Amino acid sequence: DAGVTQSPTHLIKTRGQHVTLRCSPISGHKSVSWYQQVLGQGPQFIFQYYEKEERGRGNFPDRFSARQFPNYSSELNVNALLLGDSALYLCASTPWATDTQYFGPGTRLTVL
Amino acid sequence: SQKIEQNSEALNIQEGKTATLTCNYTNYSPAYLQWYRQDPGRGPVFLLLIRENEKEKRKERLKVTFDTTLKQSLFHITASQPADSATYLCALGGHSGAGSYQLTFGKGTKLSVIP
């Protein structure tokens, strides 16, 4: 079985631009979560979606938004990029009735 | 606010010895605690989960303990090998149900196993 996949692998943007990151969960997993990991820190929760509905939101500004599609894949959108948005963005999927999260390889976003 | 502290940013240990990593938390009543391994530039990989009503879990050379009174978890790697060198993350989770799986992570401890 394929693991969680994310695209793109790396991305370079300039301040003020918009970015869309994509995630495909493990087949059969209906829950997707997004995390931001700044260098030297642990991942920080951004969003969780289950069955296309937002089930949780971390302490991030409204510039961050996400959605989940009928095939359970997900997009994370960030508007008006700031230098501080530079980080590794991680997607994780979770099978129903378990608490284990399976992380993808992440998307490295650099904002110049 | 919730706070998770992992005892040290870096830990060096000789090959063959037991590595012990500590995770302390405050202002939190987690339903479970998880340990993940993360290699540079890659996503975390799940290792072990221990629930609030469990004291100890084992998996091969790994052992985790969970003391909800002390608000502390210890993570042990016995007979450590250079391949165990990585950053280890502690993560706390609330009560699941209705699809809530938010994890709160510590900063991690970078373990280096010296041959």
PDB file of C-alpha atoms in Angstrom:
ATOM      1  CA  ASP A   1       0.000   0.000   0.000  1.00  0.00           C
ATOM      2  CA  ALA A   2       1.232   3.460  -0.866  1.00  0.00           C
ATOM      3  CA  GLY A   3       1.813   5.812   2.034  1.00  0.00           C
ATOM      4  CA  VAL A   4       0.647   9.392   2.357  1.00  0.00           C
ATOM      5  CA  THR A   5       1.814  11.414  -0.618  1.00  0.00           C
ATOM      6  CA  GLN A   6       2.326  15.156  -0.792  1.00  0.00           C
ATOM      7  CA  SER A   7       3.062  17.536  -3.631  1.00  0.00           C
ATOM      8  CA  PRO A   8       5.103  19.429  -4.438  1.00  0.00           C
ATOM      9  CA  THR A   9       8.222  18.318  -2.569  1.00  0.00           C
ATOM     10  CA  HIS A  10       9.763  21.763  -2.523  1.00  0.00           C
ATOM     11  CA  LEU A  11       8.391  25.193  -3.286  1.00  0.00           C
ATOM     12  CA  ILE A  12       9.868  28.670  -3.357  1.00  0.00           C
ATOM     13  CA  LYS A  13       7.565  31.684  -3.216  1.00  0.00           C
ATOM     14  CA  THR A  14       7.918  35.393  -2.539  1.00  0.00           C
ATOM     15  CA  ARG A  15       6.170  37.420   0.122  1.00  0.00           C
ATOM     16  CA  GLY A  16       2.551  38.228  -0.646  1.00  0.00           C
ATOM     17  CA  GLN A  17       2.046  35.278  -2.985  1.00  0.00           C
ATOM     18  CA  HIS A  18      -0.403  32.445  -2.552  1.00  0.00           C
ATOM     19  CA  VAL A  19       0.427  28.726  -2.311  1.00  0.00           C
ATOM     20  CA  THR A  20      -1.552  25.466  -2.571  1.00  0.00           C
ATOM     21  CA  LEU A  21      -0.193  22.250  -1.093  1.00  0.00           C
ATOM     22  CA  ARG A  22      -1.713  18.861  -1.851  1.00  0.00           C
ATOM     23  CA  CYS A  23      -2.048  15.623   0.068  1.00  0.00           C
ATOM     24  CA  SER A  24      -3.337  12.160  -0.757  1.00  0.00           C
ATOM     25  CA  PRO A  25      -4.062   9.974   2.264  1.00  0.00           C
ATOM     26  CA  ILE A  26      -3.500   6.258   2.563  1.00  0.00           C
ATOM     27  CA  SER A  27      -6.288   4.358   0.822  1.00  0.00           C
ATOM     28  CA  GLY A  28      -9.200   3.875   3.198  1.00  0.00           C
ATOM     29  CA  HIS A  29      -8.211   6.701   5.537  1.00  0.00           C
ATOM     30  CA  LYS A  30     -10.931   9.336   5.757  1.00  0.00           C
ATOM     31  CA  SER A  31      -9.221  11.773   8.110  1.00  0.00           C
ATOM     32  CA  VAL A  32      -6.484  14.172   7.054  1.00  0.00           C
ATOM     33  CA  SER A  33      -4.570  16.580   9.280  1.00  0.00           C
ATOM     34  CA  TRP A  34      -2.141  19.337   8.399  1.00  0.00           C
ATOM     35  CA  TYR A  35       0.843  20.418  10.490  1.00  0.00           C
ATOM     36  CA  GLN A  36       3.476  23.133  10.148  1.00  0.00           C
ATOM     37  CA  GLN A  37       7.007  22.364  11.296  1.00  0.00           C
ATOM     38  CA  VAL A  38       9.443  25.211  11.598  1.00  0.00           C
ATOM     39  CA  LEU A  39      13.121  24.274  11.733  1.00  0.00           C
ATOM     40  CA  GLY A  40      14.108  23.082  15.194  1.00  0.00           C
ATOM     41  CA  GLN A  41      10.526  22.789  16.445  1.00  0.00           C
ATOM     42  CA  GLY A  42       7.964  20.035  16.640  1.00  0.00           C
ATOM     43  CA  PRO A  43       5.027  19.945  14.215  1.00  0.00           C
ATOM     44  CA  GLN A  44       2.212  22.366  15.036  1.00  0.00           C
ATOM     45  CA  PHE A  45      -1.386  21.452  14.271  1.00  0.00           C
ATOM     46  CA  ILE A  46      -3.146  23.541  11.604  1.00  0.00           C
ATOM     47  CA  PHE A  47      -6.288  21.697  10.499  1.00  0.00           C
ATOM     48  CA  GLN A  48      -8.043  18.368  10.667  1.00  0.00           C
ATOM     49  CA  TYR A  49     -10.670  17.175   8.207  1.00  0.00           C
ATOM     50  CA  TYR A  50     -12.877  14.136   8.417  1.00  0.00           C
ATOM     51  CA  GLU A  51     -15.402  13.163   5.771  1.00  0.00           C
ATOM     52  CA  LYS A  52     -14.894  16.538   4.073  1.00  0.00           C
ATOM     53  CA  GLU A  53     -15.774  18.505   7.195  1.00  0.00           C
ATOM     54  CA  GLU A  54     -13.392  20.577   9.310  1.00  0.00           C
ATOM     55  CA  ARG A  55     -13.093  18.880  12.714  1.00  0.00           C
ATOM     56  CA  GLY A  56     -10.326  20.946  14.239  1.00  0.00           C
ATOM     57  CA  ARG A  57      -8.359  24.129  13.720  1.00  0.00           C
ATOM     58  CA  GLY A  58      -5.121  25.206  15.347  1.00  0.00           C
ATOM     59  CA  ASN A  59      -3.986  28.687  16.255  1.00  0.00           C
ATOM     60  CA  PHE A  60      -3.264  29.938  12.750  1.00  0.00           C
ATOM     61  CA  PRO A  61      -4.487  33.113  11.011  1.00  0.00           C
ATOM     62  CA  ASP A  62      -7.296  33.160   8.470  1.00  0.00           C
ATOM     63  CA  ARG A  63      -4.686  33.282   5.705  1.00  0.00           C
ATOM     64  CA  PHE A  64      -4.552  29.512   6.152  1.00  0.00           C
ATOM     65  CA  SER A  65      -7.427  27.476   4.777  1.00  0.00           C
ATOM     66  CA  ALA A  66      -7.966  23.899   3.705  1.00  0.00           C
ATOM     67  CA  ARG A  67     -10.493  21.582   2.197  1.00  0.00           C
ATOM     68  CA  GLN A  68     -11.017  17.868   1.666  1.00  0.00           C
ATOM     69  CA  PHE A  69     -12.364  16.347  -1.504  1.00  0.00           C
ATOM     70  CA  PRO A  70     -14.775  13.425  -2.023  1.00  0.00           C
ATOM     71  CA  ASN A  71     -11.804  11.104  -2.631  1.00  0.00           C
ATOM     72  CA  TYR A  72     -10.420  12.239   0.797  1.00  0.00           C
ATOM     73  CA  SER A  73      -7.446  14.054  -0.677  1.00  0.00           C
ATOM     74  CA  SER A  74      -6.851  17.505   0.718  1.00  0.00           C
ATOM     75  CA  GLU A  75      -5.446  20.921  -0.111  1.00  0.00           C
ATOM     76  CA  LEU A  76      -3.884  23.467   2.194  1.00  0.00           C
ATOM     77  CA  ASN A  77      -3.966  27.051   0.960  1.00  0.00           C
ATOM     78  CA  VAL A  78      -1.946  29.925   2.350  1.00  0.00           C
ATOM     79  CA  ASN A  79      -2.578  33.488   1.181  1.00  0.00           C
ATOM     80  CA  ALA A  80      -0.429  36.600   1.498  1.00  0.00           C
ATOM     81  CA  LEU A  81       2.692  34.618   2.356  1.00  0.00           C
ATOM     82  CA  LEU A  82       5.028  35.939   5.035  1.00  0.00           C
ATOM     83  CA  LEU A  83       8.681  35.082   5.610  1.00  0.00           C
ATOM     84  CA  GLY A  84       7.591  33.286   8.786  1.00  0.00           C
ATOM     85  CA  ASP A  85       5.503  30.845   6.761  1.00  0.00           C
ATOM     86  CA  SER A  86       8.713  29.153   5.619  1.00  0.00           C
ATOM     87  CA  ALA A  87       8.488  25.645   7.036  1.00  0.00           C
ATOM     88  CA  LEU A  88       7.950  21.960   6.340  1.00  0.00           C
ATOM     89  CA  TYR A  89       4.222  21.354   5.869  1.00  0.00           C
ATOM     90  CA  LEU A  90       3.173  17.875   6.865  1.00  0.00           C
ATOM     91  CA  CYS A  91       0.032  15.992   6.051  1.00  0.00           C
ATOM     92  CA  ALA A  92      -1.095  12.987   8.087  1.00  0.00           C
ATOM     93  CA  SER A  93      -3.913  10.533   7.585  1.00  0.00           C
ATOM     94  CA  THR A  94      -5.634   8.424  10.206  1.00  0.00           C
ATOM     95  CA  PRO A  95      -7.791   5.338   9.870  1.00  0.00           C
ATOM     96  CA  TRP A  96     -11.132   5.423  11.667  1.00  0.00           C
ATOM     97  CA  ALA A  97     -11.222   4.306  15.310  1.00  0.00           C
ATOM     98  CA  THR A  98      -7.463   4.519  15.792  1.00  0.00           C
ATOM     99  CA  ASP A  99      -5.277   7.342  17.048  1.00  0.00           C
ATOM    100  CA  THR A 100      -2.173   6.619  14.999  1.00  0.00           C
ATOM    101  CA  GLN A 101      -1.276   9.243  12.429  1.00  0.00           C
ATOM    102  CA  TYR A 102       0.650   8.363   9.285  1.00  0.00           C
ATOM    103  CA  PHE A 103       2.667  11.278   8.005  1.00  0.00           C
ATOM    104  CA  GLY A 104       3.691  12.103   4.485  1.00  0.00           C
ATOM    105  CA  PRO A 105       7.178  13.295   3.532  1.00  0.00           C
ATOM    106  CA  GLY A 106       6.125  16.936   3.713  1.00  0.00           C
ATOM    107  CA  THR A 107       6.383  19.948   1.434  1.00  0.00           C
ATOM    108  CA  ARG A 108       9.288  22.295   2.112  1.00  0.00           C
ATOM    109  CA  LEU A 109       8.058  25.859   1.561  1.00  0.00           C
ATOM    110  CA  THR A 110      10.547  28.694   1.368  1.00  0.00           C
ATOM    111  CA  VAL A 111       9.257  32.261   1.307  1.00  0.00           C
ATOM    112  CA  LEU A 112      11.728  34.889   0.095  1.00  0.00           C
TER     113      LEU A 112
ATOM    114  CA  SER B   1      -1.591  26.959  28.083  1.00  0.00           C
ATOM    115  CA  GLN B   2      -0.510  23.424  27.240  1.00  0.00           C
ATOM    116  CA  LYS B   3       3.211  22.845  27.447  1.00  0.00           C
ATOM    117  CA  ILE B   4       5.304  19.815  26.462  1.00  0.00           C
ATOM    118  CA  GLU B   5       8.992  19.608  27.319  1.00  0.00           C
ATOM    119  CA  GLN B   6      11.415  16.996  26.084  1.00  0.00           C
ATOM    120  CA  ASN B   7      14.341  16.764  28.458  1.00  0.00           C
ATOM    121  CA  SER B   8      17.100  17.777  26.152  1.00  0.00           C
ATOM    122  CA  GLU B   9      17.575  18.976  22.636  1.00  0.00           C
ATOM    123  CA  ALA B  10      20.373  16.492  22.032  1.00  0.00           C
ATOM    124  CA  LEU B  11      21.485  13.224  23.598  1.00  0.00           C
ATOM    125  CA  ASN B  12      24.691  11.341  22.760  1.00  0.00           C
ATOM    126  CA  ILE B  13      25.003   7.706  23.741  1.00  0.00           C
ATOM    127  CA  GLN B  14      27.426   4.880  23.127  1.00  0.00           C
ATOM    128  CA  GLU B  15      26.340   2.021  20.898  1.00  0.00           C
ATOM    129  CA  GLY B  16      24.885  -0.870  22.871  1.00  0.00           C
ATOM    130  CA  LYS B  17      23.720   1.281  25.780  1.00  0.00           C
ATOM    131  CA  THR B  18      20.122   2.139  26.654  1.00  0.00           C
ATOM    132  CA  ALA B  19      18.916   5.568  25.580  1.00  0.00           C
ATOM    133  CA  THR B  20      16.293   7.183  27.803  1.00  0.00           C
ATOM    134  CA  LEU B  21      14.311  10.176  26.573  1.00  0.00           C
ATOM    135  CA  THR B  22      11.935  12.169  28.756  1.00  0.00           C
ATOM    136  CA  CYS B  23       8.713  13.971  27.950  1.00  0.00           C
ATOM    137  CA  ASN B  24       7.017  16.184  30.551  1.00  0.00           C
ATOM    138  CA  TYR B  25       3.781  18.074  30.125  1.00  0.00           C
ATOM    139  CA  THR B  26       1.679  20.637  31.983  1.00  0.00           C
ATOM    140  CA  ASN B  27      -1.868  21.990  31.695  1.00  0.00           C
ATOM    141  CA  TYR B  28      -2.972  18.916  29.783  1.00  0.00           C
ATOM    142  CA  SER B  29      -4.926  15.735  30.465  1.00  0.00           C
ATOM    143  CA  PRO B  30      -4.159  13.613  27.424  1.00  0.00           C
ATOM    144  CA  ALA B  31      -6.056  10.498  26.521  1.00  0.00           C
ATOM    145  CA  TYR B  32      -2.884   9.067  25.024  1.00  0.00           C
ATOM    146  CA  LEU B  33       0.732   9.817  24.321  1.00  0.00           C
ATOM    147  CA  GLN B  34       2.676   8.869  21.216  1.00  0.00           C
ATOM    148  CA  TRP B  35       6.339   8.724  20.258  1.00  0.00           C
ATOM    149  CA  TYR B  36       7.519   9.391  16.724  1.00  0.00           C
ATOM    150  CA  ARG B  37      10.873   9.184  15.002  1.00  0.00           C
ATOM    151  CA  GLN B  38      11.852  11.835  12.500  1.00  0.00           C
ATOM    152  CA  ASP B  39      14.855  11.786  10.174  1.00  0.00           C
ATOM    153  CA  PRO B  40      16.165  15.037   8.646  1.00  0.00           C
ATOM    154  CA  GLY B  41      13.857  16.465   5.974  1.00  0.00           C
ATOM    155  CA  ARG B  42      11.302  13.683   6.353  1.00  0.00           C
ATOM    156  CA  GLY B  43       7.925  13.225   8.003  1.00  0.00           C
ATOM    157  CA  PRO B  44       7.575  11.703  11.480  1.00  0.00           C
ATOM    158  CA  VAL B  45       7.172   7.935  11.697  1.00  0.00           C
ATOM    159  CA  PHE B  46       4.913   6.458  14.382  1.00  0.00           C
ATOM    160  CA  LEU B  47       6.641   4.234  16.946  1.00  0.00           C
ATOM    161  CA  LEU B  48       4.445   3.643  19.993  1.00  0.00           C
ATOM    162  CA  LEU B  49       1.172   4.780  21.532  1.00  0.00           C
ATOM    163  CA  ILE B  50       0.314   4.484  25.220  1.00  0.00           C
ATOM    164  CA  ARG B  51      -3.066   5.352  26.694  1.00  0.00           C
ATOM    165  CA  GLU B  52      -3.844   7.155  29.950  1.00  0.00           C
ATOM    166  CA  ASN B  53      -4.842   3.915  31.688  1.00  0.00           C
ATOM    167  CA  GLU B  54      -1.642   2.092  30.673  1.00  0.00           C
ATOM    168  CA  LYS B  55       1.661   2.187  32.568  1.00  0.00           C
ATOM    169  CA  GLU B  56       4.034   0.586  30.077  1.00  0.00           C
ATOM    170  CA  LYS B  57       4.212  -0.539  26.446  1.00  0.00           C
ATOM    171  CA  ARG B  58       6.922  -2.459  24.645  1.00  0.00           C
ATOM    172  CA  LYS B  59       7.784  -3.061  21.021  1.00  0.00           C
ATOM    173  CA  GLU B  60      10.982  -4.915  20.187  1.00  0.00           C
ATOM    174  CA  ARG B  61      13.842  -2.772  21.623  1.00  0.00           C
ATOM    175  CA  LEU B  62      11.498   0.091  22.495  1.00  0.00           C
ATOM    176  CA  LYS B  63       9.741   0.689  25.796  1.00  0.00           C
ATOM    177  CA  VAL B  64       7.548   3.594  26.846  1.00  0.00           C
ATOM    178  CA  THR B  65       6.152   4.404  30.276  1.00  0.00           C
ATOM    179  CA  PHE B  66       3.388   6.851  31.107  1.00  0.00           C
ATOM    180  CA  ASP B  67       2.854   8.378  34.554  1.00  0.00           C
ATOM    181  CA  THR B  68      -0.222  10.629  34.536  1.00  0.00           C
ATOM    182  CA  THR B  69       0.410  11.674  38.157  1.00  0.00           C
ATOM    183  CA  LEU B  70       3.920  12.937  37.376  1.00  0.00           C
ATOM    184  CA  LYS B  71       2.723  14.051  33.912  1.00  0.00           C
ATOM    185  CA  GLN B  72       5.714  12.326  32.402  1.00  0.00           C
ATOM    186  CA  SER B  73       6.599   9.709  29.813  1.00  0.00           C
ATOM    187  CA  LEU B  74       9.914   7.916  29.464  1.00  0.00           C
ATOM    188  CA  PHE B  75      11.008   6.398  26.162  1.00  0.00           C
ATOM    189  CA  HIS B  76      13.741   3.763  26.202  1.00  0.00           C
ATOM    190  CA  ILE B  77      15.749   2.268  23.349  1.00  0.00           C
ATOM    191  CA  THR B  78      17.732  -0.731  24.532  1.00  0.00           C
ATOM    192  CA  ALA B  79      20.885  -2.021  22.818  1.00  0.00           C
ATOM    193  CA  SER B  80      21.054   1.210  20.835  1.00  0.00           C
ATOM    194  CA  GLN B  81      22.522   1.177  17.336  1.00  0.00           C
ATOM    195  CA  PRO B  82      23.887   3.960  15.097  1.00  0.00           C
ATOM    196  CA  ALA B  83      20.782   3.446  12.910  1.00  0.00           C
ATOM    197  CA  ASP B  84      18.695   4.680  15.874  1.00  0.00           C
ATOM    198  CA  SER B  85      20.202   8.140  15.458  1.00  0.00           C
ATOM    199  CA  ALA B  86      17.316  10.511  14.704  1.00  0.00           C
ATOM    200  CA  THR B  87      15.061  13.077  16.357  1.00  0.00           C
ATOM    201  CA  TYR B  88      12.402  11.583  18.615  1.00  0.00           C
ATOM    202  CA  LEU B  89       9.155  13.467  19.123  1.00  0.00           C
ATOM    203  CA  CYS B  90       6.682  13.135  21.953  1.00  0.00           C
ATOM    204  CA  ALA B  91       3.055  13.943  21.088  1.00  0.00           C
ATOM    205  CA  LEU B  92      -0.065  14.168  23.217  1.00  0.00           C
ATOM    206  CA  GLY B  93      -3.604  13.549  22.002  1.00  0.00           C
ATOM    207  CA  GLY B  94      -7.012  14.283  23.395  1.00  0.00           C
ATOM    208  CA  HIS B  95      -9.942  11.952  23.568  1.00  0.00           C
ATOM    209  CA  SER B  96     -10.766  10.586  20.147  1.00  0.00           C
ATOM    210  CA  GLY B  97     -14.261  10.178  18.863  1.00  0.00           C
ATOM    211  CA  ALA B  98     -16.059  11.997  16.109  1.00  0.00           C
ATOM    212  CA  GLY B  99     -12.780  11.970  14.246  1.00  0.00           C
ATOM    213  CA  SER B 100     -10.763  14.284  16.445  1.00  0.00           C
ATOM    214  CA  TYR B 101      -7.076  13.436  16.123  1.00  0.00           C
ATOM    215  CA  GLN B 102      -5.226  16.626  16.926  1.00  0.00           C
ATOM    216  CA  LEU B 103      -1.728  16.012  18.281  1.00  0.00           C
ATOM    217  CA  THR B 104       0.378  18.445  20.309  1.00  0.00           C
ATOM    218  CA  PHE B 105       4.086  17.821  19.798  1.00  0.00           C
ATOM    219  CA  GLY B 106       7.184  18.562  21.821  1.00  0.00           C
ATOM    220  CA  LYS B 107      10.272  20.032  20.165  1.00  0.00           C
ATOM    221  CA  GLY B 108      11.988  16.678  20.006  1.00  0.00           C
ATOM    222  CA  THR B 109      15.256  15.197  21.243  1.00  0.00           C
ATOM    223  CA  LYS B 110      18.025  14.563  18.733  1.00  0.00           C
ATOM    224  CA  LEU B 111      19.623  11.227  19.590  1.00  0.00           C
ATOM    225  CA  SER B 112      23.089  10.360  18.330  1.00  0.00           C
ATOM    226  CA  VAL B 113      24.351   6.814  18.869  1.00  0.00           C
ATOM    227  CA  ILE B 114      28.123   6.727  18.687  1.00  0.00           C
ATOM    228  CA  PRO B 115      29.772   3.545  17.354  1.00  0.00           C
TER     229      PRO B 115
END
